[in-house]
């Protein structure tokens, strides 16, 4: 059995392991008819996914089946032996089929078959030659017949051409234009078929004669036309004769017809060139209306007299009008260039208006656009396209733009520069002096609405004249005055902060200044919104080549900057309103306070000042997004000033810190309430809560007794969460701890925090300024940089884009204090909390 097994070729097993191609497997199954066996024997299936484990499990499904092992082996050996015998028989059959003598016989049969195919091909060639010889004479006869028919047809056409040519000559002698039309058309049509035969002398003579007859006809028609046009009484020409002559011109060809029309147009406009020369008085700009009146009379005469002889499809009136437009446009170009700086806008617009009215009347008369009329009448060999008369005015529209510039200068002169402040105050006082019910407050400066109303009128007027370079130049003028209005009217009218600030305890905020700032915010918002509509309107009206270059984005950004400057002015007034209350806080002697008793005295005036400013501002600002921005920065400003006043009032002691915690809650409640339900946002609430939470943490550490030191230090690490030596020292300074006790506490702090590696090295106390000095929230409006673009979402993301006032002061110094970034350029309380208060160019 082992011997039989070893006879199986090993490569056959490896070949199956290497996965036979699917096509080969299907071929073997088809030859061996394996598919007929079905799934009876798993070893009989030919597949690349043979699983020996599954076959063994089929033979031995359980342990009891192992007793049949020898029977299975015997059965498999029998199967193997039968397969081997079948393989041997197949090999023998293959050897017999591959016998060399049998292969030679097959090759001889193939050679014999190829020889027979060659003989058949030779017979087919011989048959084709026989058939060709039989039909050769027939083909010659067919060709002769074809040539005979062509010769007869050509001779008949030649006879017709000679007869028609003689007839045409007789008609020309008698000037029978009506008959000449048909005869000439027939001669030209028949003669065109003889063009390939012009090498034949007789045909060449006829061809030359046809050309000579056409030349004679043209000269004869020109002579008759001159007599008709000059209305010679001695030799009158009837209009019907000239009308028939025009039909002959049509037959002569399009070039002859164009030359005939141009000759007529030149004769008609000869007198116009003489009367309205650019060097004579009649040809000057102020006599342009006389030109148009003269041409209208000429066109009427043409339509009622000479023009009636022309075929309607010639559209001679179109050509006459186009030539008049060309001559007049050239004259206008010369006259306008000669006028130069002497040209005034009234004369320019008057003549341009007259020209446009004339061109409109032409469009109505011929029921087609002027551009289409000029396009149809442009000669094929023209070196330049025909343009309307108004195109001569376009290069000189700078006079119009300069005139609008002067009008804008006069209109805004009363509001610019130093006058801007007085004009704003005059509007505010006029609004305040009226009856509250009858005269509502001025929300937008009237000068802004006047400006854009003027823009709309000017844009419409210019767009009706030209939509190319003049309109683009006008857009540049609009941009110029938008910049001037933003910088010299709006921003300049904002009251600048005083050099020394307002330090008096009796200092009060300026209600008028608050109202003015609200008016400026509304006006700047109106301007930047309307500027976007203006940009879209200009793009719709201007030509395609200029649309991509038209943008008012920079000017709109200037109005956003003006909004930022107005918000800063409102923050300055809030700063002034809160100053007295916070000064009272900074001067409170907390060391003498023995117990906590409700809110401190400064809280009520502080809350009242915040509420008063908010109540003034809220009804006057139209857009809620600006109010949200103001309240966001106002809250940050108040908390920053509160923190600095708190630092100034040290030592706080435990009782003072407890009192300040109560005061802080009242201030927090005020800040959360002051925007109102319509303006408050989740980000605003989170911001106020975050700032006050840090202040509460600071005060809670100060409230904790220093005895025992370990408990105090542990509370510091839990509440503040850092291991900063300098920050801990700040707490001791605020608490008013004696120097001797501070040394012991600092040593204990170093010892305890050295084992707490999870503590941070810095916290919000790192930016706490222990010598805040004088806080100033007043910044120059020009220093604020904002990004307030249309399309930006309103709310918190919008508020974050506006700049805020910085906090000023001097940084505290100390050898153990960790270095803080950029303290030389700005003074902060909590850098990570109040970073939004800083202008963008500092941040």
Coordinates of N, CA, C and O in Angstrom, one line a residue, residues 10-170:
X10 N 4.5 13.6 -6.7 CA 4.5 14.7 -5.6 C 4.1 16.0 -6.2 O 3.4 16.8 -5.5
X11 N 4.5 16.4 -7.4 CA 4.2 17.7 -7.9 C 2.7 18.0 -8.0 O 2.2 19.1 -7.9
X12 N 1.9 16.9 -8.2 CA 0.5 17.0 -8.3 C -0.1 17.6 -7.0 O -1.0 18.4 -7.0
X13 N 0.4 17.1 -5.8 CA -0.1 17.6 -4.5 C 0.3 19.1 -4.4 O -0.4 19.9 -3.9
X14 N 1.6 19.4 -4.7 CA 2.0 20.8 -4.6 C 1.3 21.7 -5.5 O 1.0 22.8 -5.1
X15 N 0.9 21.2 -6.7 CA 0.1 22.0 -7.6 C -1.2 22.4 -7.0 O -1.7 23.5 -7.1
X16 N -1.9 21.5 -6.3 CA -3.1 21.8 -5.7 C -2.9 22.8 -4.5 O -3.7 23.7 -4.3
X17 N -1.8 22.6 -3.8 CA -1.6 23.6 -2.7 C -1.3 25.0 -3.3 O -1.6 26.0 -2.7
X18 N -0.8 25.1 -4.5 CA -0.5 26.4 -5.1 C -1.8 27.0 -5.7 O -1.7 28.0 -6.4
X19 N -2.9 26.3 -5.6 CA -4.2 26.8 -6.1 C -4.2 26.9 -7.6 O -3.7 27.8 -8.2
X20 N -4.8 25.8 -8.2 CA -5.0 25.8 -9.7 C -5.9 26.9 -10.2 O -6.8 27.3 -9.4
X21 N -5.7 27.4 -11.4 CA -6.6 28.4 -11.9 C -8.0 27.9 -12.0 O -8.2 26.7 -12.3
X22 N -9.0 28.8 -11.9 CA -10.4 28.3 -11.9 C -10.8 27.7 -13.3 O -11.5 26.7 -13.4
X23 N -10.2 28.4 -14.4 CA -10.5 27.8 -15.7 C -10.0 26.4 -15.9 O -10.7 25.5 -16.5
X24 N -8.8 26.1 -15.4 CA -8.2 24.8 -15.5 C -9.1 23.8 -14.7 O -9.3 22.6 -15.1
X25 N -9.5 24.2 -13.5 CA -10.4 23.3 -12.7 C -11.6 22.9 -13.4 O -12.1 21.7 -13.5
X26 N -12.3 23.9 -14.0 CA -13.5 23.7 -14.7 C -13.3 22.8 -16.0 O -14.1 21.9 -16.2
X27 N -12.2 23.0 -16.6 CA -11.9 22.1 -17.8 C -11.7 20.7 -17.4 O -12.2 19.7 -18.0
X28 N -10.9 20.5 -16.3 CA -10.7 19.1 -15.8 C -12.0 18.4 -15.4 O -12.2 17.2 -15.7
X29 N -12.8 19.2 -14.7 CA -14.1 18.6 -14.3 C -15.0 18.2 -15.4 O -15.7 17.2 -15.5
X30 N -14.9 19.1 -16.5 CA -15.7 18.8 -17.7 C -15.2 17.6 -18.4 O -16.0 16.7 -18.9
X31 N -13.8 17.4 -18.5 CA -13.3 16.3 -19.2 C -13.5 15.0 -18.4 O -13.9 14.0 -19.0
X32 N -13.3 15.1 -17.1 CA -13.4 13.9 -16.3 C -14.9 13.7 -15.8 O -15.1 12.7 -15.1
X33 N -15.7 14.6 -16.2 CA -17.2 14.5 -15.8 C -17.3 14.3 -14.3 O -18.1 13.5 -13.8
X34 N -16.6 15.2 -13.6 CA -16.6 15.1 -12.1 C -17.9 15.7 -11.6 O -18.4 15.3 -10.5
X35 N -18.5 16.6 -12.3 CA -19.7 17.3 -11.8 C -20.9 16.3 -11.7 O -21.8 16.5 -10.9
X36 N -20.8 15.1 -12.5 CA -21.9 14.1 -12.4 C -21.9 13.3 -11.2 O -22.9 12.8 -10.8
X37 N -20.7 13.4 -10.5 CA -20.6 12.6 -9.2 C -21.3 13.3 -8.1 O -21.6 12.7 -7.0
X38 N -21.6 14.6 -8.2 CA -22.3 15.3 -7.2 C -21.3 15.4 -6.0 O -20.1 15.5 -6.1
X39 N -21.9 15.4 -4.8 CA -21.2 15.5 -3.5 C -21.0 14.1 -2.8 O -20.8 14.0 -1.6
X40 N -21.1 13.0 -3.6 CA -21.0 11.7 -3.0 C -19.7 11.5 -2.3 O -19.6 11.0 -1.2
X41 N -18.6 11.8 -3.0 CA -17.3 11.6 -2.4 C -16.6 12.9 -2.3 O -16.3 13.5 -3.3
X42 N -16.3 13.3 -1.1 CA -15.6 14.6 -0.9 C -14.2 14.6 -1.6 O -13.7 15.6 -1.9
X43 N -13.6 13.4 -1.7 CA -12.2 13.4 -2.3 C -12.3 13.5 -3.8 O -11.3 13.7 -4.5
X44 N -13.5 13.3 -4.4 CA -13.7 13.4 -5.8 C -13.9 14.8 -6.3 O -14.0 15.0 -7.5
X45 N -14.1 15.8 -5.4 CA -14.3 17.1 -5.8 C -13.0 17.8 -6.0 O -12.1 17.7 -5.2
X46 N -12.8 18.5 -7.1 CA -11.6 19.3 -7.5 C -11.8 20.7 -7.1 O -12.6 21.4 -7.7
X47 N -11.1 21.2 -6.1 CA -11.3 22.6 -5.6 C -10.0 23.0 -4.9 O -9.2 22.2 -4.5
X48 N -9.9 24.4 -4.9 CA -8.7 25.0 -4.2 C -9.0 25.1 -2.7 O -8.1 25.5 -2.0
X49 N -10.2 24.8 -2.3 CA -10.6 25.0 -0.8 C -10.7 23.6 -0.2 O -11.7 23.4 0.6
X50 N -9.9 22.7 -0.5 CA -10.0 21.3 0.1 C -9.6 21.4 1.6 O -8.6 22.0 1.9
X51 N -10.5 20.8 2.4 CA -10.3 20.9 3.9 C -10.1 19.4 4.4 O -11.1 18.7 4.5
X52 N -8.9 19.0 4.6 CA -8.7 17.6 5.1 C -9.4 17.3 6.4 O -9.8 16.2 6.7
X53 N -9.4 18.3 7.3 CA -10.0 18.1 8.6 C -11.5 17.7 8.5 O -12.0 16.9 9.2
X54 N -12.2 18.4 7.6 CA -13.6 18.1 7.4 C -13.8 16.7 6.9 O -14.7 16.0 7.3
X55 N -12.9 16.3 6.0 CA -13.1 14.9 5.4 C -12.8 13.9 6.5 O -13.6 12.9 6.6
X56 N -11.8 14.1 7.3 CA -11.5 13.2 8.4 C -12.7 13.1 9.4 O -13.1 12.1 9.9
X57 N -13.3 14.3 9.7 CA -14.5 14.3 10.6 C -15.6 13.6 10.0 O -16.5 13.0 10.7
X58 N -15.8 13.6 8.6 CA -16.8 12.8 8.0 C -16.6 11.3 8.1 O -17.5 10.5 8.3
X59 N -15.3 10.9 8.0 CA -15.0 9.5 8.2 C -15.1 9.0 9.6 O -15.5 7.9 9.9
X60 N -14.7 9.9 10.5 CA -14.7 9.5 11.9 C -15.4 10.5 12.7 O -14.8 11.5 13.3
X61 N -16.8 10.5 12.7 CA -17.6 11.5 13.4 C -17.4 11.4 14.9 O -17.7 12.4 15.6
X62 N -17.0 10.3 15.5 CA -16.9 10.2 17.0 C -15.8 9.2 17.3 O -15.1 8.6 16.4
X63 N -15.5 9.0 18.6 CA -14.4 8.1 19.0 C -14.7 6.7 18.6 O -13.8 5.9 18.3
X64 N -15.9 6.3 18.6 CA -16.3 4.9 18.3 C -16.0 4.6 16.9 O -15.6 3.4 16.5
X65 N -16.0 5.6 16.0 CA -15.7 5.3 14.6 C -14.2 5.0 14.4 O -13.9 4.5 13.3
X66 N -13.4 5.3 15.3 CA -11.9 5.0 15.1 C -11.7 3.5 15.0 O -10.7 3.1 14.5
X67 N -12.6 2.7 15.5 CA -12.5 1.3 15.4 C -12.6 0.8 13.9 O -12.2 -0.3 13.5
X68 N -13.1 1.7 13.0 CA -13.2 1.4 11.6 C -12.0 1.9 10.8 O -12.0 2.0 9.6
X69 N -10.9 2.2 11.5 CA -9.7 2.8 10.9 C -9.2 1.9 9.8 O -8.9 2.4 8.7
X70 N -9.0 0.6 10.1 CA -8.4 -0.3 9.1 C -9.3 -0.4 7.9 O -8.8 -0.4 6.7
X71 N -10.6 -0.5 8.1 CA -11.5 -0.6 6.9 C -11.4 0.6 6.1 O -11.5 0.6 4.8
X72 N -11.3 1.8 6.7 CA -11.2 3.1 5.9 C -9.9 3.1 5.1 O -9.9 3.5 4.0
X73 N -8.8 2.7 5.8 CA -7.6 2.7 5.1 C -7.6 1.7 3.9 O -7.1 2.0 2.8
X74 N -8.2 0.5 4.0 CA -8.3 -0.4 2.9 C -9.1 0.2 1.8 O -8.8 0.1 0.6
X75 N -10.3 0.8 2.1 CA -11.1 1.4 1.1 C -10.4 2.5 0.3 O -10.5 2.7 -0.9
X76 N -9.6 3.4 1.1 CA -8.9 4.4 0.4 C -7.8 3.9 -0.4 O -7.5 4.4 -1.5
X77 N -7.1 2.8 0.0 CA -6.1 2.2 -0.8 C -6.7 1.6 -2.1 O -6.1 1.8 -3.2
X78 N -7.8 1.0 -2.1 CA -8.5 0.5 -3.3 C -8.8 1.7 -4.2 O -8.6 1.6 -5.5
X79 N -9.3 2.8 -3.7 CA -9.6 3.9 -4.5 C -8.3 4.5 -5.1 O -8.3 4.9 -6.3
X80 N -7.2 4.5 -4.4 CA -6.0 5.0 -4.9 C -5.5 4.1 -6.1 O -5.0 4.6 -7.1
X81 N -5.6 2.8 -5.9 CA -5.2 1.9 -6.9 C -6.0 2.0 -8.2 O -5.5 2.0 -9.3
X82 N -7.3 2.2 -8.0 CA -8.2 2.3 -9.2 C -7.8 3.6 -10.0 O -7.8 3.7 -11.2
X83 N -7.5 4.7 -9.2 CA -7.2 6.0 -9.8 C -5.8 5.8 -10.6 O -5.7 6.4 -11.7
X84 N -4.9 5.1 -10.0 CA -3.6 4.9 -10.6 C -3.7 4.1 -11.9 O -3.1 4.5 -13.0
X85 N -4.6 3.1 -11.9 CA -4.8 2.3 -13.1 C -5.4 3.2 -14.2 O -5.1 3.1 -15.4
X86 N -6.4 4.0 -13.8 CA -7.0 4.9 -14.8 C -6.0 5.9 -15.4 O -6.0 6.2 -16.6
X87 N -5.1 6.4 -14.5 CA -4.1 7.3 -15.0 C -3.1 6.7 -16.0 O -2.8 7.2 -17.0
X88 N -2.8 5.4 -15.7 CA -1.9 4.7 -16.6 C -2.5 4.4 -17.9 O -1.9 4.6 -19.0
X89 N -3.8 4.1 -17.9 CA -4.5 3.9 -19.2 C -4.6 5.2 -20.0 O -4.4 5.1 -21.3
X90 N -4.8 6.3 -19.4 CA -4.9 7.5 -20.1 C -3.5 7.9 -20.6 O -3.4 8.5 -21.8
X91 N -2.4 7.6 -19.9 CA -1.1 7.9 -20.4 C -0.8 7.1 -21.7 O -0.2 7.6 -22.7
X92 N -1.2 5.8 -21.6 CA -1.0 4.9 -22.8 C -1.8 5.5 -24.0 O -1.2 5.5 -25.1
X93 N -3.0 5.9 -23.8 CA -3.8 6.4 -24.9 C -3.2 7.7 -25.5 O -3.1 7.9 -26.7
X94 N -2.6 8.5 -24.6 CA -2.0 9.7 -25.0 C -0.7 9.4 -25.9 O -0.4 10.1 -26.9
X95 N 0.0 8.4 -25.4 CA 1.2 8.0 -26.2 C 0.9 7.6 -27.6 O 1.6 7.9 -28.5
X96 N -0.2 6.8 -27.7 CA -0.6 6.3 -29.0 C -1.1 7.5 -29.9 O -0.8 7.5 -31.1
X97 N -1.8 8.4 -29.3 CA -2.2 9.6 -30.1 C -1.1 10.5 -30.6 O -1.2 11.2 -31.6
X98 N 0.0 10.5 -29.9 CA 1.2 11.3 -30.2 C 2.2 10.5 -31.1 O 3.3 10.9 -31.1
X99 N 1.7 9.5 -31.8 CA 2.6 8.8 -32.7 C 3.1 9.7 -33.8 O 2.3 10.3 -34.5
X100 N 4.5 9.7 -34.1 CA 5.0 10.6 -35.2 C 4.4 10.3 -36.5 O 4.2 11.2 -37.3
X101 N 4.2 9.0 -36.8 CA 3.7 8.7 -38.2 C 2.2 9.2 -38.4 O 1.9 9.7 -39.4
X102 N 1.5 9.2 -37.3 CA 0.1 9.8 -37.4 C 0.2 11.3 -37.6 O -0.6 11.9 -38.3
X103 N 1.1 12.0 -36.9 CA 1.2 13.4 -37.0 C 1.6 13.8 -38.4 O 1.2 14.8 -39.0
X104 N 2.5 13.0 -39.0 CA 3.0 13.3 -40.4 C 1.8 13.2 -41.4 O 1.7 14.0 -42.3
X105 N 0.9 12.2 -41.2 CA -0.3 12.0 -42.0 C -1.2 13.3 -42.0 O -1.6 13.7 -43.0
X106 N -1.3 13.7 -40.8 CA -2.2 15.0 -40.6 C -1.6 16.1 -41.3 O -2.3 16.9 -42.0
X107 N -0.2 16.3 -41.2 CA 0.4 17.4 -41.9 C 0.3 17.3 -43.4 O 0.1 18.3 -44.1
X108 N 0.4 16.1 -44.0 CA 0.3 15.9 -45.4 C -1.2 16.3 -45.9 O -1.4 16.9 -46.9
X109 N -2.2 16.0 -45.0 CA -3.5 16.3 -45.4 C -3.7 17.9 -45.4 O -4.4 18.4 -46.2
X110 N -3.1 18.5 -44.4 CA -3.2 20.0 -44.4 C -2.5 20.6 -45.6 O -3.0 21.6 -46.2
X111 N -1.4 20.1 -46.0 CA -0.7 20.6 -47.2 C -1.5 20.4 -48.5 O -1.6 21.3 -49.3
X112 N -2.2 19.3 -48.6 CA -3.1 19.0 -49.7 C -4.2 20.0 -49.8 O -4.6 20.5 -50.8
X113 N -4.8 20.3 -48.6 CA -5.9 21.3 -48.5 C -5.4 22.7 -48.9 O -6.2 23.4 -49.7
X114 N -4.2 23.1 -48.5 CA -3.7 24.4 -48.9 C -3.5 24.5 -50.4 O -3.7 25.5 -51.1
X115 N -3.0 23.4 -51.1 CA -2.8 23.3 -52.5 C -4.1 23.5 -53.2 O -4.2 24.2 -54.3
X116 N -5.2 22.9 -52.7 CA -6.5 23.0 -53.4 C -7.0 24.5 -53.3 O -7.6 25.0 -54.3
X117 N -6.8 25.1 -52.2 CA -7.2 26.5 -52.0 C -6.4 27.4 -53.0 O -7.0 28.4 -53.6
X118 N -5.2 27.2 -53.3 CA -4.4 28.0 -54.2 C -4.9 27.8 -55.6 O -5.1 28.8 -56.4
X119 N -5.3 26.6 -56.0 CA -5.8 26.4 -57.3 C -7.2 27.1 -57.5 O -7.5 27.6 -58.6
X120 N -8.0 27.0 -56.5 CA -9.3 27.7 -56.6 C -9.1 29.2 -56.8 O -9.8 29.9 -57.6
X121 N -8.1 29.9 -56.1 CA -7.8 31.3 -56.2 C -7.4 31.6 -57.6 O -7.7 32.6 -58.2
X122 N -6.5 30.8 -58.2 CA -6.0 31.0 -59.6 C -7.2 30.9 -60.6 O -7.3 31.8 -61.5
X123 N -8.1 30.0 -60.4 CA -9.3 29.9 -61.3 C -10.2 31.1 -61.2 O -10.7 31.6 -62.2
X124 N -10.3 31.7 -59.9 CA -11.1 32.9 -59.8 C -10.5 34.1 -60.5 O -11.2 34.9 -61.1
X125 N -9.2 34.2 -60.4 CA -8.5 35.3 -61.1 C -8.7 35.2 -62.7 O -9.0 36.2 -63.3
X126 N -8.6 34.0 -63.2 CA -8.8 33.8 -64.6 C -10.2 34.2 -65.0 O -10.5 34.8 -66.1
X127 N -11.2 33.8 -64.2 CA -12.6 34.1 -64.5 C -12.8 35.6 -64.5 O -13.6 36.1 -65.3
X128 N -12.2 36.3 -63.6 CA -12.4 37.8 -63.5 C -11.9 38.4 -64.8 O -12.4 39.4 -65.3
X129 N -10.7 38.0 -65.3 CA -10.1 38.5 -66.5 C -11.0 38.3 -67.7 O -11.2 39.2 -68.5
X130 N -11.6 37.1 -67.8 CA -12.5 36.8 -68.9 C -13.7 37.8 -68.9 O -14.1 38.3 -69.9
X131 N -14.3 38.0 -67.7 CA -15.5 38.9 -67.6 C -15.1 40.3 -67.9 O -15.9 41.0 -68.6
X132 N -13.9 40.7 -67.5 CA -13.5 42.1 -67.8 C -13.3 42.3 -69.3 O -13.7 43.4 -69.9
X133 N -12.8 41.3 -70.0 CA -12.6 41.4 -71.5 C -14.0 41.5 -72.2 O -14.2 42.2 -73.2
X134 N -14.9 40.7 -71.6 CA -16.3 40.7 -72.2 C -17.0 42.0 -72.1 O -17.6 42.5 -73.1
X135 N -16.8 42.7 -70.9 CA -17.5 44.0 -70.7 C -16.7 45.2 -71.0 O -17.2 46.4 -70.8
X136 N -15.5 45.1 -71.6 CA -14.7 46.2 -71.9 C -15.3 47.1 -72.9 O -15.3 48.4 -72.8
X137 N -15.9 46.6 -73.9 CA -16.5 47.4 -75.0 C -17.7 48.1 -74.5 O -18.0 49.2 -74.9
X138 N -18.4 47.4 -73.6 CA -19.6 48.1 -73.1 C -19.2 49.3 -72.3 O -19.9 50.4 -72.3
X139 N -18.2 49.2 -71.5 CA -17.7 50.4 -70.7 C -17.3 51.5 -71.6 O -17.5 52.7 -71.3
X140 N -16.6 51.2 -72.7 CA -16.2 52.2 -73.6 C -17.4 53.0 -74.2 O -17.5 54.2 -74.3
X141 N -18.4 52.2 -74.5 CA -19.7 52.8 -75.1 C -20.3 53.7 -74.0 O -20.9 54.7 -74.4
X142 N -20.4 53.2 -72.7 CA -21.0 54.1 -71.7 C -20.2 55.4 -71.5 O -20.9 56.4 -71.4
X143 N -18.9 55.3 -71.6 CA -18.1 56.6 -71.4 C -18.4 57.5 -72.6 O -18.5 58.7 -72.4
X144 N -18.5 56.9 -73.8 CA -18.7 57.7 -75.0 C -20.1 58.4 -74.9 O -20.3 59.6 -75.3
X145 N -21.1 57.6 -74.4 CA -22.4 58.2 -74.3 C -22.4 59.3 -73.3 O -23.1 60.3 -73.5
X146 N -21.7 59.1 -72.2 CA -21.7 60.2 -71.1 C -21.0 61.4 -71.7 O -21.5 62.6 -71.4
X147 N -19.9 61.3 -72.4 CA -19.2 62.5 -72.9 C -20.1 63.2 -74.0 O -20.1 64.4 -74.1
X148 N -20.8 62.4 -74.8 CA -21.7 62.9 -75.8 C -22.8 63.8 -75.2 O -23.1 64.9 -75.7
X149 N -23.4 63.2 -74.2 CA -24.5 63.9 -73.5 C -23.9 65.3 -72.9 O -24.6 66.3 -73.0
X150 N -22.8 65.2 -72.2 CA -22.2 66.4 -71.6 C -21.9 67.4 -72.7 O -22.1 68.6 -72.5
X151 N -21.4 67.0 -73.9 CA -21.0 67.9 -75.0 C -22.3 68.6 -75.5 O -22.3 69.8 -75.8
X152 N -23.3 67.8 -75.7 CA -24.6 68.3 -76.2 C -25.2 69.4 -75.2 O -25.6 70.4 -75.6
X153 N -25.1 69.0 -73.9 CA -25.6 69.9 -72.9 C -24.9 71.2 -72.9 O -25.4 72.3 -72.8
X154 N -23.5 71.1 -73.0 CA -22.7 72.3 -72.9 C -22.9 73.2 -74.2 O -23.0 74.4 -74.1
X155 N -23.1 72.5 -75.3 CA -23.4 73.3 -76.5 C -24.7 74.0 -76.5 O -24.8 75.2 -76.9
X156 N -25.7 73.3 -75.9 CA -27.0 74.0 -75.7 C -26.9 75.2 -74.8 O -27.5 76.2 -75.0
X157 N -26.1 75.0 -73.7 CA -26.0 76.1 -72.7 C -25.2 77.2 -73.4 O -25.5 78.4 -73.2
X158 N -24.2 76.9 -74.2 CA -23.4 77.9 -74.9 C -24.3 78.7 -75.9 O -24.2 79.9 -76.0
X159 N -25.2 77.9 -76.6 CA -26.1 78.6 -77.5 C -27.1 79.5 -76.7 O -27.3 80.7 -77.1
X160 N -27.5 79.0 -75.5 CA -28.4 79.9 -74.7 C -27.7 81.1 -74.2 O -28.2 82.2 -74.2
X161 N -26.4 80.9 -73.8 CA -25.6 82.0 -73.3 C -25.4 83.1 -74.4 O -25.6 84.3 -74.2
X162 N -25.1 82.6 -75.6 CA -24.9 83.6 -76.7 C -26.2 84.3 -77.0 O -26.2 85.5 -77.2
X163 N -27.3 83.6 -77.1 CA -28.6 84.2 -77.3 C -29.0 85.2 -76.2 O -29.4 86.3 -76.5
X164 N -28.8 84.8 -75.0 CA -29.2 85.7 -73.8 C -28.3 86.9 -73.8 O -28.7 88.0 -73.5
X165 N -27.0 86.7 -74.2 CA -26.0 87.8 -74.2 C -26.4 88.8 -75.3 O -26.4 90.0 -75.0
X166 N -26.8 88.3 -76.5 CA -27.3 89.2 -77.5 C -28.5 90.0 -77.1 O -28.7 91.2 -77.3
X167 N -29.4 89.2 -76.5 CA -30.7 89.9 -76.0 C -30.4 90.9 -74.9 O -31.0 92.0 -74.9
X168 N -29.4 90.6 -74.0 CA -29.1 91.5 -73.0 C -28.5 92.8 -73.6 O -28.8 93.9 -73.1
X169 N -27.6 92.7 -74.6 CA -27.0 93.9 -75.2 C -28.1 94.8 -75.8 O -28.0 96.0 -75.7
X170 N -29.1 94.1 -76.4 CA -30.2 94.9 -77.0 C -31.0 95.7 -75.9 O -31.3 96.8 -76.1

